[in-house]
PDB file of C-alpha atoms and ligand atoms in Angstrom:
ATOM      1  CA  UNK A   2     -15.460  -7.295  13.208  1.00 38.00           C
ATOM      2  CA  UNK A   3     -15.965 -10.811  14.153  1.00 37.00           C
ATOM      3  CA  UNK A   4     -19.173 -12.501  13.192  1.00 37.00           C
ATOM      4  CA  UNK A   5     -20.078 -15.621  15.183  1.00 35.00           C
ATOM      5  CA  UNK A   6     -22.229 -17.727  13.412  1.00 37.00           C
ATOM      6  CA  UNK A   7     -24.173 -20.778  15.041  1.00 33.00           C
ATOM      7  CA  UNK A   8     -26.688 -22.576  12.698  1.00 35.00           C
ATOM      8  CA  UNK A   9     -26.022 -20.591   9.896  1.00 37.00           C
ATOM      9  CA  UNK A  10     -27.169 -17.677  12.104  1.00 37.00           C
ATOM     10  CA  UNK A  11     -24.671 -14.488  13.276  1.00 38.00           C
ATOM     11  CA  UNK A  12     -25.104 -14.452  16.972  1.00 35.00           C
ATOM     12  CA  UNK A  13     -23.300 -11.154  17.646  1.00 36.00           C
ATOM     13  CA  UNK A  14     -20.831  -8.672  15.917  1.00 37.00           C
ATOM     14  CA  UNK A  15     -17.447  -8.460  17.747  1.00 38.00           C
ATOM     15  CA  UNK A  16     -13.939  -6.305  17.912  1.00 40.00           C
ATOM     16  CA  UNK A  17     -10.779  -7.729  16.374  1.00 41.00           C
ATOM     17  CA  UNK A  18      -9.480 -10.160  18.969  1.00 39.00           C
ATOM     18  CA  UNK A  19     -12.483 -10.139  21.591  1.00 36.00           C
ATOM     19  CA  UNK A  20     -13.085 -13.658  20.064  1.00 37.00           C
ATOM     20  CA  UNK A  21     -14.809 -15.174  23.262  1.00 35.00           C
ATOM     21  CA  UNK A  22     -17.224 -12.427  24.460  1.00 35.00           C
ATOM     22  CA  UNK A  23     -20.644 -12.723  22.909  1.00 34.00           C
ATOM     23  CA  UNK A  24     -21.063 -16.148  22.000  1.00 36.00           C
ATOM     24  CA  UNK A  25     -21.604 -18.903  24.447  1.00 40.00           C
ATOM     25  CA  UNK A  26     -18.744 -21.242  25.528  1.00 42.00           C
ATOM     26  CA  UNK A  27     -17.929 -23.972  23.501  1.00 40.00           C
ATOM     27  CA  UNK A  28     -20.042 -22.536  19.780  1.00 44.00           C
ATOM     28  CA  UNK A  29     -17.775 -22.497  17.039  1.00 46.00           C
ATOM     29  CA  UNK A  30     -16.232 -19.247  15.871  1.00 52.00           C
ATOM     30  CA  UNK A  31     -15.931 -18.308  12.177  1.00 61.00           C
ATOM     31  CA  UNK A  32     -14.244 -15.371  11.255  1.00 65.00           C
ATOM     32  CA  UNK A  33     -16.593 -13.272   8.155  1.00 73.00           C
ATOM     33  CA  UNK A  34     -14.336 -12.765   5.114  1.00 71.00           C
ATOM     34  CA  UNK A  35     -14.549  -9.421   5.311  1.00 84.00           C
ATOM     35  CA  UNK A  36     -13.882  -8.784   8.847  1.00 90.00           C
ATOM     36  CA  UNK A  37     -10.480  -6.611   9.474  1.00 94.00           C
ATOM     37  CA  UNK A  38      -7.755  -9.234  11.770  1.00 96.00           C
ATOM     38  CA  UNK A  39      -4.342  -8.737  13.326  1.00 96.00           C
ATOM     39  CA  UNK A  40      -2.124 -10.076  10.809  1.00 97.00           C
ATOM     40  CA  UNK A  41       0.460 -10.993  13.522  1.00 95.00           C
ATOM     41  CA  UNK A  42      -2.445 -12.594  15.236  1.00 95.00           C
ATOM     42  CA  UNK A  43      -2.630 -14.629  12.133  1.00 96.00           C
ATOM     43  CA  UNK A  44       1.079 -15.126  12.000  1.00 96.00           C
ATOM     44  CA  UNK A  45       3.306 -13.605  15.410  1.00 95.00           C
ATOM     45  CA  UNK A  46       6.648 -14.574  12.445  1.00 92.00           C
ATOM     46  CA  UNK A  47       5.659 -11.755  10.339  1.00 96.00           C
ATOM     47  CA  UNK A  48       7.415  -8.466  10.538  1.00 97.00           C
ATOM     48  CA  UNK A  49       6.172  -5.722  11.202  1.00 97.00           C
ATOM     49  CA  UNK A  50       7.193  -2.204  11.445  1.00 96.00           C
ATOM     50  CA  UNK A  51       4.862   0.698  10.692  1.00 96.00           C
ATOM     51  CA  UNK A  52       6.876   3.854  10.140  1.00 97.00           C
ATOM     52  CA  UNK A  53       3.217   5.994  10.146  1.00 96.00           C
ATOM     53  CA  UNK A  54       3.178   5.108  14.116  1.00 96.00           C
ATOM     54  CA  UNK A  55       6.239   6.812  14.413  1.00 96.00           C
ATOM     55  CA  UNK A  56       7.934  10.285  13.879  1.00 94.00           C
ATOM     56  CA  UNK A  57       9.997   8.697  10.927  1.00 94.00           C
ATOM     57  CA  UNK A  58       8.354   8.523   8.029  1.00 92.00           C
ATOM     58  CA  UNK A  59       7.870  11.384   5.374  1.00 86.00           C
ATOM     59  CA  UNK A  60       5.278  13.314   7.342  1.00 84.00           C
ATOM     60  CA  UNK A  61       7.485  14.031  10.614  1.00 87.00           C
ATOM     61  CA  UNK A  62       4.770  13.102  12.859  1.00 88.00           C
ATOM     62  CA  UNK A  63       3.150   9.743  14.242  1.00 92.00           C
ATOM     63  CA  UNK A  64      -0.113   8.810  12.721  1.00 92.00           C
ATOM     64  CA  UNK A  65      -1.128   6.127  13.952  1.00 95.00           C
ATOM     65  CA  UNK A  66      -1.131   5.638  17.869  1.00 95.00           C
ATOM     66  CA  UNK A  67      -0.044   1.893  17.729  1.00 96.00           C
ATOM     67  CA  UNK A  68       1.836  -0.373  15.610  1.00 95.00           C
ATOM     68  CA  UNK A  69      -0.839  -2.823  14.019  1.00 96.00           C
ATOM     69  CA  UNK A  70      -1.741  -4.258  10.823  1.00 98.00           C
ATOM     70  CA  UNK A  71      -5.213  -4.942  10.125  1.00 97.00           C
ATOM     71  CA  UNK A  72      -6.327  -6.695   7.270  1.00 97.00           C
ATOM     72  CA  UNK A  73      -9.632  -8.254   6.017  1.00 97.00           C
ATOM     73  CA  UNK A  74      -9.248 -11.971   6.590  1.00 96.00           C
ATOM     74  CA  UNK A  75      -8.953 -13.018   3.097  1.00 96.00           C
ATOM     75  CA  UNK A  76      -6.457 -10.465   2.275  1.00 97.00           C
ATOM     76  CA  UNK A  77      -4.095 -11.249   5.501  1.00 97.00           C
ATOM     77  CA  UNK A  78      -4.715 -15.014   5.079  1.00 97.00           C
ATOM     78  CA  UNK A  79      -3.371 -14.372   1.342  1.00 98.00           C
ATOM     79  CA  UNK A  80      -0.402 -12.912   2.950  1.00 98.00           C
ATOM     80  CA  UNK A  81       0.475 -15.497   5.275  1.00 98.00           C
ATOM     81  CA  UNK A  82       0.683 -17.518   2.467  1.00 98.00           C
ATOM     82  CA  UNK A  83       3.516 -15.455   1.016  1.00 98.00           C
ATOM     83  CA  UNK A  84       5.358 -15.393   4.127  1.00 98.00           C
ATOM     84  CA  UNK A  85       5.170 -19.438   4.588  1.00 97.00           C
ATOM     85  CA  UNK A  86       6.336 -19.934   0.933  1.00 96.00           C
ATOM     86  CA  UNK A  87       9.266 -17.001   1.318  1.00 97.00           C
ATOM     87  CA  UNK A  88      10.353 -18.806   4.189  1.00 96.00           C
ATOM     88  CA  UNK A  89      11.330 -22.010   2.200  1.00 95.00           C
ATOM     89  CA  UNK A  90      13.509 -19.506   0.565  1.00 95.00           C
ATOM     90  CA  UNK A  91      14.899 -18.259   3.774  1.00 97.00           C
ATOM     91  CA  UNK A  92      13.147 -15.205   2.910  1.00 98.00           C
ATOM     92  CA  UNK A  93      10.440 -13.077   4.983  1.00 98.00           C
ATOM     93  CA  UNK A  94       7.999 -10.007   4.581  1.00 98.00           C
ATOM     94  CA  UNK A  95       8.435  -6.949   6.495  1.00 98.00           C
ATOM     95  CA  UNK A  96       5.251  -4.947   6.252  1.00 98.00           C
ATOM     96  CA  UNK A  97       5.098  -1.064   6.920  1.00 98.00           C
ATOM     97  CA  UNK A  98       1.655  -0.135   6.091  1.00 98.00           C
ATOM     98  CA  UNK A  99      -1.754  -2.072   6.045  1.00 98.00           C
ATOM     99  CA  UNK A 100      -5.138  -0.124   7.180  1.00 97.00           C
ATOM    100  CA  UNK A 101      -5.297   3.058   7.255  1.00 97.00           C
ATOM    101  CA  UNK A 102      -8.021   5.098   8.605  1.00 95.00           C
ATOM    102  CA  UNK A 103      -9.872   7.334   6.564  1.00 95.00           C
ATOM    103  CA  UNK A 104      -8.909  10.335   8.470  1.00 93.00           C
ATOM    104  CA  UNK A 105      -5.307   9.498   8.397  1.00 94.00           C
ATOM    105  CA  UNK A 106      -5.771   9.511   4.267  1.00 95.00           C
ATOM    106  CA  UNK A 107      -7.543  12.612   4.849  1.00 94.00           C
ATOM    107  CA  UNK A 108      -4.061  13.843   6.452  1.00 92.00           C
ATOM    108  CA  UNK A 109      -1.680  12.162   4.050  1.00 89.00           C
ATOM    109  CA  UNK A 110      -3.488  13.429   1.218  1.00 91.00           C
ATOM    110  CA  UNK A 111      -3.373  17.394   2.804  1.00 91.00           C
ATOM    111  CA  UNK A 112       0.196  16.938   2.812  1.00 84.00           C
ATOM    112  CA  UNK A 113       0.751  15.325  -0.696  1.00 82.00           C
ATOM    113  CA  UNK A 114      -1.752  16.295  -2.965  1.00 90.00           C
ATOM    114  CA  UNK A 115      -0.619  14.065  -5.703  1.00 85.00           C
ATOM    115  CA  UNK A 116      -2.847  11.335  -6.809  1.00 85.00           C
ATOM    116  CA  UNK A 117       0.260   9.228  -8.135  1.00 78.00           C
ATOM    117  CA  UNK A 118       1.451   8.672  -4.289  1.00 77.00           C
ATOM    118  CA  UNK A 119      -1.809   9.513  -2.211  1.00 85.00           C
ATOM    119  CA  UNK A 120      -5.334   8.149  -3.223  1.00 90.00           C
ATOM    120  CA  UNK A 121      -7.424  11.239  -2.846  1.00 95.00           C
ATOM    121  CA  UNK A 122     -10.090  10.911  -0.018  1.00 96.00           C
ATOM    122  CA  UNK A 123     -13.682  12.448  -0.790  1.00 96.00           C
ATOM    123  CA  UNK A 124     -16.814  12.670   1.148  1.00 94.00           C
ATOM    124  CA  UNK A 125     -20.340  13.061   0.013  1.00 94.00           C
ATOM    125  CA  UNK A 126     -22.899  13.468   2.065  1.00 93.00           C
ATOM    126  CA  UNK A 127     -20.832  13.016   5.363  1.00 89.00           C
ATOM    127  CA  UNK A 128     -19.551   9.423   3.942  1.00 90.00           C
ATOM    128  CA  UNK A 129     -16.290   8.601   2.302  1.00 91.00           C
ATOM    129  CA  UNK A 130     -16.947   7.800  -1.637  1.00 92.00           C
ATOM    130  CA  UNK A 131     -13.154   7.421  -2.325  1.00 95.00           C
ATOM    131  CA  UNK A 132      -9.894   6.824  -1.134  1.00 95.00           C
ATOM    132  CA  UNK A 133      -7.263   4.654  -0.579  1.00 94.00           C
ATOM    133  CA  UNK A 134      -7.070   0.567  -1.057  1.00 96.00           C
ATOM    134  CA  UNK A 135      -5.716   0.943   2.527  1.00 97.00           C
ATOM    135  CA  UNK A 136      -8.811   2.697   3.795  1.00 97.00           C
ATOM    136  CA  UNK A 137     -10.578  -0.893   2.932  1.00 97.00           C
ATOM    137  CA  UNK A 138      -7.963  -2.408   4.389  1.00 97.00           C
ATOM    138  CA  UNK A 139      -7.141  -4.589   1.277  1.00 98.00           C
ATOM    139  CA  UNK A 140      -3.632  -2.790   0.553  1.00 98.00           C
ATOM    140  CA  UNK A 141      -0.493  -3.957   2.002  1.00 98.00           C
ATOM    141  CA  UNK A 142       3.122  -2.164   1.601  1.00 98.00           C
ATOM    142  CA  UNK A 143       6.111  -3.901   2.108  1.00 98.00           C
ATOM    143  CA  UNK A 144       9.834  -5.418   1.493  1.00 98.00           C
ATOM    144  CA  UNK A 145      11.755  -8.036   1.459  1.00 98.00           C
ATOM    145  CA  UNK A 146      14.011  -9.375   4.644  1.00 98.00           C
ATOM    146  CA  UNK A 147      16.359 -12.462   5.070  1.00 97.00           C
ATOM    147  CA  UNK A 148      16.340 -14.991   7.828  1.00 95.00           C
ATOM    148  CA  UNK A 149      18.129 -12.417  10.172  1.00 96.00           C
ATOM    149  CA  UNK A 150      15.172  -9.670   9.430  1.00 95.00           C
ATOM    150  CA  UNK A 151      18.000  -7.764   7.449  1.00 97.00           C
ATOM    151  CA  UNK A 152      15.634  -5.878   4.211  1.00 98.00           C
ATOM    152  CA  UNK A 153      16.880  -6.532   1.386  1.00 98.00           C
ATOM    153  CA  UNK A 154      18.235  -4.085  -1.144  1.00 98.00           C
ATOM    154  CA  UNK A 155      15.219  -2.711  -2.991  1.00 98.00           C
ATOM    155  CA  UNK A 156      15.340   0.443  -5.683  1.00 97.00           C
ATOM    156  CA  UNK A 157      14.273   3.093  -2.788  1.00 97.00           C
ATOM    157  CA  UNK A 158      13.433   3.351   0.663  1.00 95.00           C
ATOM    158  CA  UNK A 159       9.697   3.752   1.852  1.00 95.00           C
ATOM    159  CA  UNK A 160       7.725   6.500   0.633  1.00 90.00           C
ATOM    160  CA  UNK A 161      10.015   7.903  -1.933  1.00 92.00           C
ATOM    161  CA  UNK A 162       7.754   9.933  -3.812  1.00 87.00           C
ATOM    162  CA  UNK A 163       9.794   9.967  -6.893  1.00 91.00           C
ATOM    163  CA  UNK A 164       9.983   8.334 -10.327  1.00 93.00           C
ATOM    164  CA  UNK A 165      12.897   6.122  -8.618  1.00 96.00           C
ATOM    165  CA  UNK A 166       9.760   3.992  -7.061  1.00 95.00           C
ATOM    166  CA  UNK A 167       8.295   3.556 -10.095  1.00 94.00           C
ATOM    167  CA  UNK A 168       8.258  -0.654 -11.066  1.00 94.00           C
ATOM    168  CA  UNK A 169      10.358  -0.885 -13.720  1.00 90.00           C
ATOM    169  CA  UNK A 170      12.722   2.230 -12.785  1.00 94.00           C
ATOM    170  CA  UNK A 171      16.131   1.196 -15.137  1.00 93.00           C
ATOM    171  CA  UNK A 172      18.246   3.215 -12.586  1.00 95.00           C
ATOM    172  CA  UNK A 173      17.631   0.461  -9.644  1.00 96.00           C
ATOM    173  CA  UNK A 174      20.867  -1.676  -9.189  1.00 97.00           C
ATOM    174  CA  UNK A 175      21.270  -5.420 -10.613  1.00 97.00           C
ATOM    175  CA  UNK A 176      20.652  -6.545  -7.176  1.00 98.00           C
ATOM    176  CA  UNK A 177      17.611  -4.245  -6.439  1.00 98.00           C
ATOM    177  CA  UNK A 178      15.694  -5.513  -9.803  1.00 97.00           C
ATOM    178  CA  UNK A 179      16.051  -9.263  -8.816  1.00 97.00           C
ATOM    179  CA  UNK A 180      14.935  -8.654  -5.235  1.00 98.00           C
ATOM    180  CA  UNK A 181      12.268  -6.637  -6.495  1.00 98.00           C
ATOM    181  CA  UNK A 182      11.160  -9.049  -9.024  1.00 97.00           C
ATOM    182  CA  UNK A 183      11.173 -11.915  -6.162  1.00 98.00           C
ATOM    183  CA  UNK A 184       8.959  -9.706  -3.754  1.00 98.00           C
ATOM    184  CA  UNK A 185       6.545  -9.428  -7.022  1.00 98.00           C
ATOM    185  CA  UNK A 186       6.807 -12.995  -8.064  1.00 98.00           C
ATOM    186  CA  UNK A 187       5.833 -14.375  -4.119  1.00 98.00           C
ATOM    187  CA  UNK A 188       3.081 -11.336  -4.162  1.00 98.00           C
ATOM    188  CA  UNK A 189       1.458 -12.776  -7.303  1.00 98.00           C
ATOM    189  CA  UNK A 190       1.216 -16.293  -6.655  1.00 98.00           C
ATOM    190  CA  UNK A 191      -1.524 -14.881  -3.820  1.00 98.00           C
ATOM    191  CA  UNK A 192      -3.048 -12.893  -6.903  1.00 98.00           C
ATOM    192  CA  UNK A 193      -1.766  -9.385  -5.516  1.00 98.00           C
ATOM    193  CA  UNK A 194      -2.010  -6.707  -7.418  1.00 98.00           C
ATOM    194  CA  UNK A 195       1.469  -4.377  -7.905  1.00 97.00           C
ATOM    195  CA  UNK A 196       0.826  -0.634  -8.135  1.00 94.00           C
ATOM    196  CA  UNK A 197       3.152   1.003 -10.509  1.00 93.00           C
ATOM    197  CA  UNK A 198       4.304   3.802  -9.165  1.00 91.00           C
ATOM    198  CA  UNK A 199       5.037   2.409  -5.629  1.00 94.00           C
ATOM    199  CA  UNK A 200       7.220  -0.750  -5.270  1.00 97.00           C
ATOM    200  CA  UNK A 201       6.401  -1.785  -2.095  1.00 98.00           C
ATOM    201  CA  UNK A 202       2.133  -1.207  -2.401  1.00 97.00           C
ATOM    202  CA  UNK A 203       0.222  -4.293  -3.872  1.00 98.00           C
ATOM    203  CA  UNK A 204      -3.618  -4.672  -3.432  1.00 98.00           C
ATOM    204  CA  UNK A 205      -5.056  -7.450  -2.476  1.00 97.00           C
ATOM    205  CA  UNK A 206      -7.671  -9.003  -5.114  1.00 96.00           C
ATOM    206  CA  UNK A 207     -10.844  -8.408  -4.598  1.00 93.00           C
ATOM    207  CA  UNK A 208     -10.307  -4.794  -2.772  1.00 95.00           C
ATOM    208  CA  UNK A 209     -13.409  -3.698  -4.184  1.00 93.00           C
ATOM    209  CA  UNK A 210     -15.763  -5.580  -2.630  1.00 93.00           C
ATOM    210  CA  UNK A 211     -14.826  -4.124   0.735  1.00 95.00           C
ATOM    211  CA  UNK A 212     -15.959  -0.330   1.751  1.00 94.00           C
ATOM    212  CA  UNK A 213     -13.608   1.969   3.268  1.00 94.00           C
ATOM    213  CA  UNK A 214     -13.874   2.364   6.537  1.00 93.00           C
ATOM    214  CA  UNK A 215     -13.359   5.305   9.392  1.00 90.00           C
ATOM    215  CA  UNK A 216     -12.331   2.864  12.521  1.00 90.00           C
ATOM    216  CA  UNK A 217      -9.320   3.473  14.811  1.00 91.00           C
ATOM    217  CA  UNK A 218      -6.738   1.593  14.699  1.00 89.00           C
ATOM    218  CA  UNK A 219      -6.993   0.834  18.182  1.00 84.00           C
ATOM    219  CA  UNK A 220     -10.514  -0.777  18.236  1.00 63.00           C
TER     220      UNK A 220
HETATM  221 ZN1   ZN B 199       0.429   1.547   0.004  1.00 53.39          ZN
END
């Protein structure tokens, strides 16, 4: 949601990107911290390819009818960060996975029951209680790419649900480590949050404060 404030006041609650409707001409717009943006709207240089709106990723079936990361502000503003300083490296992001609907969790989770790789979504009471850091939309998964958009080599692929994505895996090649460790070095310096048993997930801080949420993607 937007919220458009004038004298300290919210004069109307709007959808990601309908930035103008709602609030009179020429008022100034502030984005709430905890509203969920386009992170390409943010920043059109970041990558970003989401393999849950396609057939190929570990489920065989799309997911998600569009290709778009939503993040709450501060989270996706954190991330632009990373990209701006990788890029004085001649580095980049390429992000697969950023807010997730609660349903789609619902999905994942039927499919891999294993709270390592899939937060478990519950409900009480008709409401979701639990589930992923992506249902808040305050978890991010991604990679490493050069200037070209090539990835870089990284221990696994996406969503390899095996002790081989593990941080710290002693199998992963020379080169994989040090990419791995530069991806987590950038990531920190924006105070994210590395989950251990999937190299490319990170949460952004502060993921608590934010409830999970039900909305399309498409909204
Ligand atoms: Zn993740």
């Amino acid at each position: 949601m937007i919220a458009c404030r004038l004298r300290r006041r919210r004069c109307g609650l709007l959808l990601v990107g309908v930035l103008a409707a709602g609030c009179a001409p020429g008022r100034r717009l502030t984005v709430a911290p905890d509203a969920l943006v386009d992170l390409r709207a943010l920043d059109p240089s970041i990558r970003v390819e989401m393999p849950y709106a396609t057939p190929h990723n570990f489920t065989g079936v799309a997911l998600y009818p569009v290709a778009r990361c939503l993040l709450r502000r501060d989270v996706a503003e954190r991330l632009v960060r990373v990209e701006r300083r990788l890029a004085g490296e001649g580095l980049g992001l390429l992000v697969w996975d950023c807010y997730r609907p609660f349903p789609v969790q619902q999905r994942l989770w039927a499919l891999v029951p294993d709270a390592r790789y899939v937060a478990e979504p519950v409900v009480r009471d008709g409401r979701p209680v639990a589930g992923s850091k992506h249902n808040r939309g305050a978890a991010v998964d991604l990679t490493l790419v050069d200037a070209a958009g090539r990835p870089l080599e990284m221990p696994t692929g996406f969503d390899d649900f095996s002790e081989h994505a593990h941080r710290g895996w002693a199998g992963a090649s020379p080169a994989a480590r040090r990419n791995l460790a530069r991806l987590e070095e950038a990531m920190a310096s924006e105070g994210f949050e590395p989950l251990p048993t999937e190299w490319w997930h990170f949460d952004g801080p502060g993921w608590e404060r934010y409830e999970l949420l039900d909305r399309p993607l498409t909204e």
